[in-house]
């Protein structure tokens, strides 16, 4: 029986020690959380001071604006989350991206009859700069600005999205609510370099059977994204008007 009592006492002592360690661990975790919260508050305060000091440069310089956005992301701050509040009053960046989003929609709609609803990000930027310069003298826009503005357009549904094809400039903008699967996306990515594809290039690039390549192309033709070129003898080419290099 004594061994039994001693065993119970040892278990109770061990449980007490565990409870104390747990309390101490919680205390340390709370202290660390408070320190991190204080550091983040200080960082946000410094970020606001930085924004006020370099307001003009943030609004006018696309590269500087991108770096500022990355700094904001590191502190959990989203200057684009609302068109009201400190960031909107201080920088107007919220309004900048909302206005840019409206202009992107206008350019995409105006060019849809020509490109079927897809175009290179570089072409979109060129058309935007042209339309903005006609309207008035406005801030310069960078590729990062376009990607952020398009991301905000998701609220409109599936009509606007980007397809990555490599570097920041090598994005394709889709402005039609076409349901593109993985095969469709691969075809578009392949066409992003030359503006067109053939069944042979798709079969060689992806190891597809001809029936799979044909299915993907037929779907894209049905959506109005592809033009068929049968001018030359031999295999037909399938062109994406909005992906031809400027």
PDB file of N, CA and C in Angstrom, residues 14-90:
ATOM      1  N   UNK A  14       4.212  15.235 -10.204  1.00  0.00           N
ATOM      2  CA  UNK A  14       4.525  15.407 -11.626  1.00  0.00           C
ATOM      3  C   UNK A  14       3.483  16.288 -12.315  1.00  0.00           C
ATOM      4  N   UNK A  15       2.198  16.052 -11.969  1.00  0.00           N
ATOM      5  CA  UNK A  15       1.113  16.845 -12.543  1.00  0.00           C
ATOM      6  C   UNK A  15       1.226  18.308 -12.122  1.00  0.00           C
ATOM      7  N   UNK A  16       1.600  18.529 -10.849  1.00  0.00           N
ATOM      8  CA  UNK A  16       1.774  19.897 -10.345  1.00  0.00           C
ATOM      9  C   UNK A  16       2.913  20.599 -11.090  1.00  0.00           C
ATOM     10  N   UNK A  17       4.005  19.857 -11.294  1.00  0.00           N
ATOM     11  CA  UNK A  17       5.149  20.428 -12.012  1.00  0.00           C
ATOM     12  C   UNK A  17       4.764  20.783 -13.448  1.00  0.00           C
ATOM     13  N   UNK A  18       3.988  19.886 -14.086  1.00  0.00           N
ATOM     14  CA  UNK A  18       3.533  20.143 -15.448  1.00  0.00           C
ATOM     15  C   UNK A  18       2.652  21.391 -15.508  1.00  0.00           C
ATOM     16  N   UNK A  19       1.765  21.519 -14.514  1.00  0.00           N
ATOM     17  CA  UNK A  19       0.876  22.677 -14.466  1.00  0.00           C
ATOM     18  C   UNK A  19       1.677  23.965 -14.323  1.00  0.00           C
ATOM     19  N   UNK A  20       2.718  23.916 -13.479  1.00  0.00           N
ATOM     20  CA  UNK A  20       3.555  25.105 -13.281  1.00  0.00           C
ATOM     21  C   UNK A  20       4.312  25.460 -14.563  1.00  0.00           C
ATOM     22  N   UNK A  21       4.840  24.404 -15.223  1.00  0.00           N
ATOM     23  CA  UNK A  21       5.540  24.640 -16.489  1.00  0.00           C
ATOM     24  C   UNK A  21       4.590  25.235 -17.532  1.00  0.00           C
ATOM     25  N   UNK A  22       3.357  24.710 -17.536  1.00  0.00           N
ATOM     26  CA  UNK A  22       2.353  25.201 -18.483  1.00  0.00           C
ATOM     27  C   UNK A  22       2.021  26.660 -18.213  1.00  0.00           C
ATOM     28  N   UNK A  23       1.858  27.004 -16.928  1.00  0.00           N
ATOM     29  CA  UNK A  23       1.566  28.392 -16.555  1.00  0.00           C
ATOM     30  C   UNK A  23       2.725  29.293 -16.944  1.00  0.00           C
ATOM     31  N   UNK A  24       3.954  28.821 -16.700  1.00  0.00           N
ATOM     32  CA  UNK A  24       5.133  29.625 -17.031  1.00  0.00           C
ATOM     33  C   UNK A  24       5.246  29.795 -18.549  1.00  0.00           C
ATOM     34  N   UNK A  25       4.947  28.699 -19.270  1.00  0.00           N
ATOM     35  CA  UNK A  25       4.989  28.777 -20.725  1.00  0.00           C
ATOM     36  C   UNK A  25       3.964  29.760 -21.258  1.00  0.00           C
ATOM     37  N   UNK A  26       2.760  29.744 -20.677  1.00  0.00           N
ATOM     38  CA  UNK A  26       1.714  30.685 -21.094  1.00  0.00           C
ATOM     39  C   UNK A  26       2.129  32.110 -20.788  1.00  0.00           C
ATOM     40  N   UNK A  27       2.782  32.282 -19.643  1.00  0.00           N
ATOM     41  CA  UNK A  27       3.244  33.622 -19.254  1.00  0.00           C
ATOM     42  C   UNK A  27       4.290  34.146 -20.232  1.00  0.00           C
ATOM     43  N   UNK A  28       5.226  33.266 -20.609  1.00  0.00           N
ATOM     44  CA  UNK A  28       6.273  33.655 -21.567  1.00  0.00           C
ATOM     45  C   UNK A  28       5.652  33.963 -22.927  1.00  0.00           C
ATOM     46  N   UNK A  29       4.686  33.102 -23.336  1.00  0.00           N
ATOM     47  CA  UNK A  29       4.020  33.313 -24.621  1.00  0.00           C
ATOM     48  C   UNK A  29       3.260  34.641 -24.629  1.00  0.00           C
ATOM     49  N   UNK A  30       2.593  34.961 -23.519  1.00  0.00           N
ATOM     50  CA  UNK A  30       1.864  36.234 -23.417  1.00  0.00           C
ATOM     51  C   UNK A  30       2.815  37.411 -23.509  1.00  0.00           C
ATOM     52  N   UNK A  31       3.961  37.283 -22.830  1.00  0.00           N
ATOM     53  CA  UNK A  31       4.969  38.359 -22.870  1.00  0.00           C
ATOM     54  C   UNK A  31       5.486  38.554 -24.294  1.00  0.00           C
ATOM     55  N   UNK A  32       5.764  37.430 -24.981  1.00  0.00           N
ATOM     56  CA  UNK A  32       6.261  37.518 -26.353  1.00  0.00           C
ATOM     57  C   UNK A  32       5.217  38.129 -27.280  1.00  0.00           C
ATOM     58  N   UNK A  33       3.948  37.744 -27.067  1.00  0.00           N
ATOM     59  CA  UNK A  33       2.871  38.289 -27.882  1.00  0.00           C
ATOM     60  C   UNK A  33       2.732  39.791 -27.670  1.00  0.00           C
ATOM     61  N   UNK A  34       2.831  40.219 -26.413  1.00  0.00           N
ATOM     62  CA  UNK A  34       2.742  41.648 -26.109  1.00  0.00           C
ATOM     63  C   UNK A  34       3.893  42.420 -26.743  1.00  0.00           C
ATOM     64  N   UNK A  35       5.101  41.823 -26.694  1.00  0.00           N
ATOM     65  CA  UNK A  35       6.270  42.476 -27.297  1.00  0.00           C
ATOM     66  C   UNK A  35       6.113  42.583 -28.810  1.00  0.00           C
ATOM     67  N   UNK A  36       5.640  41.478 -29.432  1.00  0.00           N
ATOM     68  CA  UNK A  36       5.440  41.489 -30.876  1.00  0.00           C
ATOM     69  C   UNK A  36       4.364  42.491 -31.282  1.00  0.00           C
ATOM     70  N   UNK A  37       3.278  42.537 -30.476  1.00  0.00           N
ATOM     71  CA  UNK A  37       2.199  43.488 -30.757  1.00  0.00           C
ATOM     72  C   UNK A  37       2.715  44.914 -30.666  1.00  0.00           C
ATOM     73  N   UNK A  38       3.542  45.166 -29.640  1.00  0.00           N
ATOM     74  CA  UNK A  38       4.113  46.506 -29.456  1.00  0.00           C
ATOM     75  C   UNK A  38       5.036  46.850 -30.620  1.00  0.00           C
ATOM     76  N   UNK A  39       5.832  45.863 -31.074  1.00  0.00           N
ATOM     77  CA  UNK A  39       6.734  46.100 -32.196  1.00  0.00           C
ATOM     78  C   UNK A  39       5.955  46.387 -33.482  1.00  0.00           C
ATOM     79  N   UNK A  40       4.870  45.621 -33.701  1.00  0.00           N
ATOM     80  CA  UNK A  40       4.059  45.825 -34.895  1.00  0.00           C
ATOM     81  C   UNK A  40       3.369  47.184 -34.861  1.00  0.00           C
ATOM     82  N   UNK A  41       2.896  47.599 -33.684  1.00  0.00           N
ATOM     83  CA  UNK A  41       2.272  48.921 -33.554  1.00  0.00           C
ATOM     84  C   UNK A  41       3.279  50.016 -33.868  1.00  0.00           C
ATOM     85  N   UNK A  42       4.514  49.820 -33.373  1.00  0.00           N
ATOM     86  CA  UNK A  42       5.582  50.789 -33.654  1.00  0.00           C
ATOM     87  C   UNK A  42       5.893  50.820 -35.138  1.00  0.00           C
ATOM     88  N   UNK A  43       5.936  49.624 -35.745  1.00  0.00           N
ATOM     89  CA  UNK A  43       6.215  49.518 -37.175  1.00  0.00           C
ATOM     90  C   UNK A  43       5.132  50.224 -37.989  1.00  0.00           C
ATOM     91  N   UNK A  44       3.863  50.002 -37.612  1.00  0.00           N
ATOM     92  CA  UNK A  44       2.758  50.650 -38.326  1.00  0.00           C
ATOM     93  C   UNK A  44       2.825  52.163 -38.168  1.00  0.00           C
ATOM     94  N   UNK A  45       3.172  52.602 -36.969  1.00  0.00           N
ATOM     95  CA  UNK A  45       3.303  54.044 -36.728  1.00  0.00           C
ATOM     96  C   UNK A  45       4.405  54.629 -37.597  1.00  0.00           C
ATOM     97  N   UNK A  46       5.536  53.907 -37.668  1.00  0.00           N
ATOM     98  CA  UNK A  46       6.644  54.369 -38.512  1.00  0.00           C
ATOM     99  C   UNK A  46       6.247  54.333 -39.993  1.00  0.00           C
ATOM    100  N   UNK A  47       5.429  53.347 -40.344  1.00  0.00           N
ATOM    101  CA  UNK A  47       4.967  53.233 -41.729  1.00  0.00           C
ATOM    102  C   UNK A  47       4.098  54.432 -42.104  1.00  0.00           C
ATOM    103  N   UNK A  48       3.240  54.849 -41.187  1.00  0.00           N
ATOM    104  CA  UNK A  48       2.410  56.027 -41.426  1.00  0.00           C
ATOM    105  C   UNK A  48       3.268  57.283 -41.561  1.00  0.00           C
ATOM    106  N   UNK A  49       4.290  57.365 -40.711  1.00  0.00           N
ATOM    107  CA  UNK A  49       5.201  58.518 -40.789  1.00  0.00           C
ATOM    108  C   UNK A  49       5.945  58.512 -42.119  1.00  0.00           C
ATOM    109  N   UNK A  50       6.379  57.309 -42.531  1.00  0.00           N
ATOM    110  CA  UNK A  50       7.074  57.143 -43.812  1.00  0.00           C
ATOM    111  C   UNK A  50       6.156  57.540 -44.967  1.00  0.00           C
ATOM    112  N   UNK A  51       4.901  57.101 -44.885  1.00  0.00           N
ATOM    113  CA  UNK A  51       3.928  57.410 -45.938  1.00  0.00           C
ATOM    114  C   UNK A  51       3.706  58.907 -46.060  1.00  0.00           C
ATOM    115  N   UNK A  52       3.626  59.574 -44.924  1.00  0.00           N
ATOM    116  CA  UNK A  52       3.431  61.018 -44.950  1.00  0.00           C
ATOM    117  C   UNK A  52       4.628  61.745 -45.540  1.00  0.00           C
ATOM    118  N   UNK A  53       5.815  61.251 -45.219  1.00  0.00           N
ATOM    119  CA  UNK A  53       7.048  61.897 -45.687  1.00  0.00           C
ATOM    120  C   UNK A  53       7.251  61.723 -47.183  1.00  0.00           C
ATOM    121  N   UNK A  54       6.896  60.523 -47.692  1.00  0.00           N
ATOM    122  CA  UNK A  54       7.145  60.220 -49.107  1.00  0.00           C
ATOM    123  C   UNK A  54       5.854  60.101 -49.912  1.00  0.00           C
ATOM    124  N   UNK A  55       4.835  60.798 -49.482  1.00  0.00           N
ATOM    125  CA  UNK A  55       3.526  60.744 -50.128  1.00  0.00           C
ATOM    126  C   UNK A  55       3.602  60.989 -51.632  1.00  0.00           C
ATOM    127  N   UNK A  56       4.273  62.039 -52.009  1.00  0.00           N
ATOM    128  CA  UNK A  56       4.351  62.414 -53.421  1.00  0.00           C
ATOM    129  C   UNK A  56       5.059  61.344 -54.240  1.00  0.00           C
ATOM    130  N   UNK A  57       6.145  60.800 -53.698  1.00  0.00           N
ATOM    131  CA  UNK A  57       6.917  59.790 -54.424  1.00  0.00           C
ATOM    132  C   UNK A  57       6.130  58.494 -54.559  1.00  0.00           C
ATOM    133  N   UNK A  58       5.371  58.135 -53.525  1.00  0.00           N
ATOM    134  CA  UNK A  58       4.558  56.920 -53.568  1.00  0.00           C
ATOM    135  C   UNK A  58       3.506  57.034 -54.664  1.00  0.00           C
ATOM    136  N   UNK A  59       2.904  58.198 -54.810  1.00  0.00           N
ATOM    137  CA  UNK A  59       1.843  58.402 -55.788  1.00  0.00           C
ATOM    138  C   UNK A  59       2.377  58.459 -57.216  1.00  0.00           C
ATOM    139  N   UNK A  60       3.596  58.955 -57.400  1.00  0.00           N
ATOM    140  CA  UNK A  60       4.096  59.198 -58.744  1.00  0.00           C
ATOM    141  C   UNK A  60       5.000  58.100 -59.286  1.00  0.00           C
ATOM    142  N   UNK A  61       5.682  57.357 -58.396  1.00  0.00           N
ATOM    143  CA  UNK A  61       6.683  56.388 -58.844  1.00  0.00           C
ATOM    144  C   UNK A  61       6.176  54.953 -58.662  1.00  0.00           C
ATOM    145  N   UNK A  62       5.952  54.225 -59.767  1.00  0.00           N
ATOM    146  CA  UNK A  62       5.411  52.856 -59.673  1.00  0.00           C
ATOM    147  C   UNK A  62       6.303  51.907 -58.877  1.00  0.00           C
ATOM    148  N   UNK A  63       7.630  51.982 -59.075  1.00  0.00           N
ATOM    149  CA  UNK A  63       8.549  51.099 -58.360  1.00  0.00           C
ATOM    150  C   UNK A  63       8.532  51.391 -56.860  1.00  0.00           C
ATOM    151  N   UNK A  64       8.541  52.674 -56.519  1.00  0.00           N
ATOM    152  CA  UNK A  64       8.504  53.063 -55.114  1.00  0.00           C
ATOM    153  C   UNK A  64       7.175  52.645 -54.498  1.00  0.00           C
ATOM    154  N   UNK A  65       6.084  52.764 -55.273  1.00  0.00           N
ATOM    155  CA  UNK A  65       4.763  52.384 -54.800  1.00  0.00           C
ATOM    156  C   UNK A  65       4.707  50.870 -54.533  1.00  0.00           C
ATOM    157  N   UNK A  66       5.354  50.081 -55.386  1.00  0.00           N
ATOM    158  CA  UNK A  66       5.384  48.633 -55.180  1.00  0.00           C
ATOM    159  C   UNK A  66       6.131  48.285 -53.903  1.00  0.00           C
ATOM    160  N   UNK A  67       7.271  48.949 -53.670  1.00  0.00           N
ATOM    161  CA  UNK A  67       8.039  48.701 -52.447  1.00  0.00           C
ATOM    162  C   UNK A  67       7.238  49.092 -51.209  1.00  0.00           C
ATOM    163  N   UNK A  68       6.485  50.164 -51.311  1.00  0.00           N
ATOM    164  CA  UNK A  68       5.652  50.592 -50.190  1.00  0.00           C
ATOM    165  C   UNK A  68       4.565  49.556 -49.909  1.00  0.00           C
ATOM    166  N   UNK A  69       3.957  49.006 -50.971  1.00  0.00           N
ATOM    167  CA  UNK A  69       2.937  47.977 -50.807  1.00  0.00           C
ATOM    168  C   UNK A  69       3.510  46.748 -50.111  1.00  0.00           C
ATOM    169  N   UNK A  70       4.747  46.385 -50.455  1.00  0.00           N
ATOM    170  CA  UNK A  70       5.391  45.226 -49.833  1.00  0.00           C
ATOM    171  C   UNK A  70       5.671  45.486 -48.363  1.00  0.00           C
ATOM    172  N   UNK A  71       6.048  46.718 -48.022  1.00  0.00           N
ATOM    173  CA  UNK A  71       6.249  47.089 -46.622  1.00  0.00           C
ATOM    174  C   UNK A  71       4.934  46.994 -45.852  1.00  0.00           C
ATOM    175  N   UNK A  72       3.865  47.432 -46.472  1.00  0.00           N
ATOM    176  CA  UNK A  72       2.548  47.366 -45.837  1.00  0.00           C
ATOM    177  C   UNK A  72       2.141  45.920 -45.576  1.00  0.00           C
ATOM    178  N   UNK A  73       2.387  45.057 -46.560  1.00  0.00           N
ATOM    179  CA  UNK A  73       2.011  43.645 -46.425  1.00  0.00           C
ATOM    180  C   UNK A  73       2.745  42.990 -45.268  1.00  0.00           C
ATOM    181  N   UNK A  74       3.983  43.416 -45.034  1.00  0.00           N
ATOM    182  CA  UNK A  74       4.781  42.838 -43.946  1.00  0.00           C
ATOM    183  C   UNK A  74       4.200  43.156 -42.578  1.00  0.00           C
ATOM    184  N   UNK A  75       3.403  44.220 -42.481  1.00  0.00           N
ATOM    185  CA  UNK A  75       2.816  44.609 -41.195  1.00  0.00           C
ATOM    186  C   UNK A  75       1.325  44.314 -41.129  1.00  0.00           C
ATOM    187  N   UNK A  76       0.812  43.646 -42.141  1.00  0.00           N
ATOM    188  CA  UNK A  76      -0.613  43.307 -42.133  1.00  0.00           C
ATOM    189  C   UNK A  76      -1.513  44.474 -42.472  1.00  0.00           C
ATOM    190  N   UNK A  77      -0.961  45.502 -43.098  1.00  0.00           N
ATOM    191  CA  UNK A  77      -1.735  46.686 -43.476  1.00  0.00           C
ATOM    192  C   UNK A  77      -2.090  46.600 -44.958  1.00  0.00           C
ATOM    193  N   UNK A  78      -3.341  46.844 -45.291  1.00  0.00           N
ATOM    194  CA  UNK A  78      -3.782  46.856 -46.687  1.00  0.00           C
ATOM    195  C   UNK A  78      -4.330  48.241 -47.024  1.00  0.00           C
ATOM    196  N   UNK A  79      -3.518  49.084 -47.654  1.00  0.00           N
ATOM    197  CA  UNK A  79      -3.974  50.440 -48.011  1.00  0.00           C
ATOM    198  C   UNK A  79      -5.122  50.432 -49.011  1.00  0.00           C
ATOM    199  N   UNK A  80      -5.360  49.291 -49.654  1.00  0.00           N
ATOM    200  CA  UNK A  80      -6.401  49.224 -50.673  1.00  0.00           C
ATOM    201  C   UNK A  80      -7.706  48.654 -50.135  1.00  0.00           C
ATOM    202  N   UNK A  81      -7.731  48.290 -48.849  1.00  0.00           N
ATOM    203  CA  UNK A  81      -8.905  47.627 -48.298  1.00  0.00           C
ATOM    204  C   UNK A  81     -10.132  48.529 -48.294  1.00  0.00           C
ATOM    205  N   UNK A  82      -9.931  49.819 -48.213  1.00  0.00           N
ATOM    206  CA  UNK A  82     -11.053  50.743 -48.167  1.00  0.00           C
ATOM    207  C   UNK A  82     -10.655  52.057 -48.803  1.00  0.00           C
ATOM    208  N   UNK A  83     -11.633  52.730 -49.383  1.00  0.00           N
ATOM    209  CA  UNK A  83     -11.367  54.042 -49.978  1.00  0.00           C
ATOM    210  C   UNK A  83     -11.511  55.140 -48.930  1.00  0.00           C
ATOM    211  N   UNK A  84     -11.803  54.742 -47.696  1.00  0.00           N
ATOM    212  CA  UNK A  84     -11.945  55.707 -46.615  1.00  0.00           C
ATOM    213  C   UNK A  84     -10.925  55.410 -45.521  1.00  0.00           C
ATOM    214  N   UNK A  85     -10.663  56.370 -44.674  1.00  0.00           N
ATOM    215  CA  UNK A  85      -9.748  56.149 -43.578  1.00  0.00           C
ATOM    216  C   UNK A  85      -8.411  56.819 -43.790  1.00  0.00           C
ATOM    217  N   UNK A  86      -7.455  56.475 -42.919  1.00  0.00           N
ATOM    218  CA  UNK A  86      -6.148  57.134 -42.922  1.00  0.00           C
ATOM    219  C   UNK A  86      -5.440  57.034 -44.262  1.00  0.00           C
ATOM    220  N   UNK A  87      -5.324  55.797 -44.802  1.00  0.00           N
ATOM    221  CA  UNK A  87      -4.535  55.608 -46.014  1.00  0.00           C
ATOM    222  C   UNK A  87      -5.140  56.325 -47.208  1.00  0.00           C
ATOM    223  N   UNK A  88      -6.441  56.324 -47.284  1.00  0.00           N
ATOM    224  CA  UNK A  88      -7.093  57.036 -48.390  1.00  0.00           C
ATOM    225  C   UNK A  88      -6.882  58.536 -48.262  1.00  0.00           C
ATOM    226  N   UNK A  89      -7.019  59.041 -47.028  1.00  0.00           N
ATOM    227  CA  UNK A  89      -6.837  60.482 -46.798  1.00  0.00           C
ATOM    228  C   UNK A  89      -5.387  60.898 -46.997  1.00  0.00           C
ATOM    229  N   UNK A  90      -4.468  60.050 -46.528  1.00  0.00           N
ATOM    230  CA  UNK A  90      -3.055  60.393 -46.593  1.00  0.00           C
ATOM    231  C   UNK A  90      -2.493  60.279 -48.004  1.00  0.00           C
TER     232      UNK A  90
END
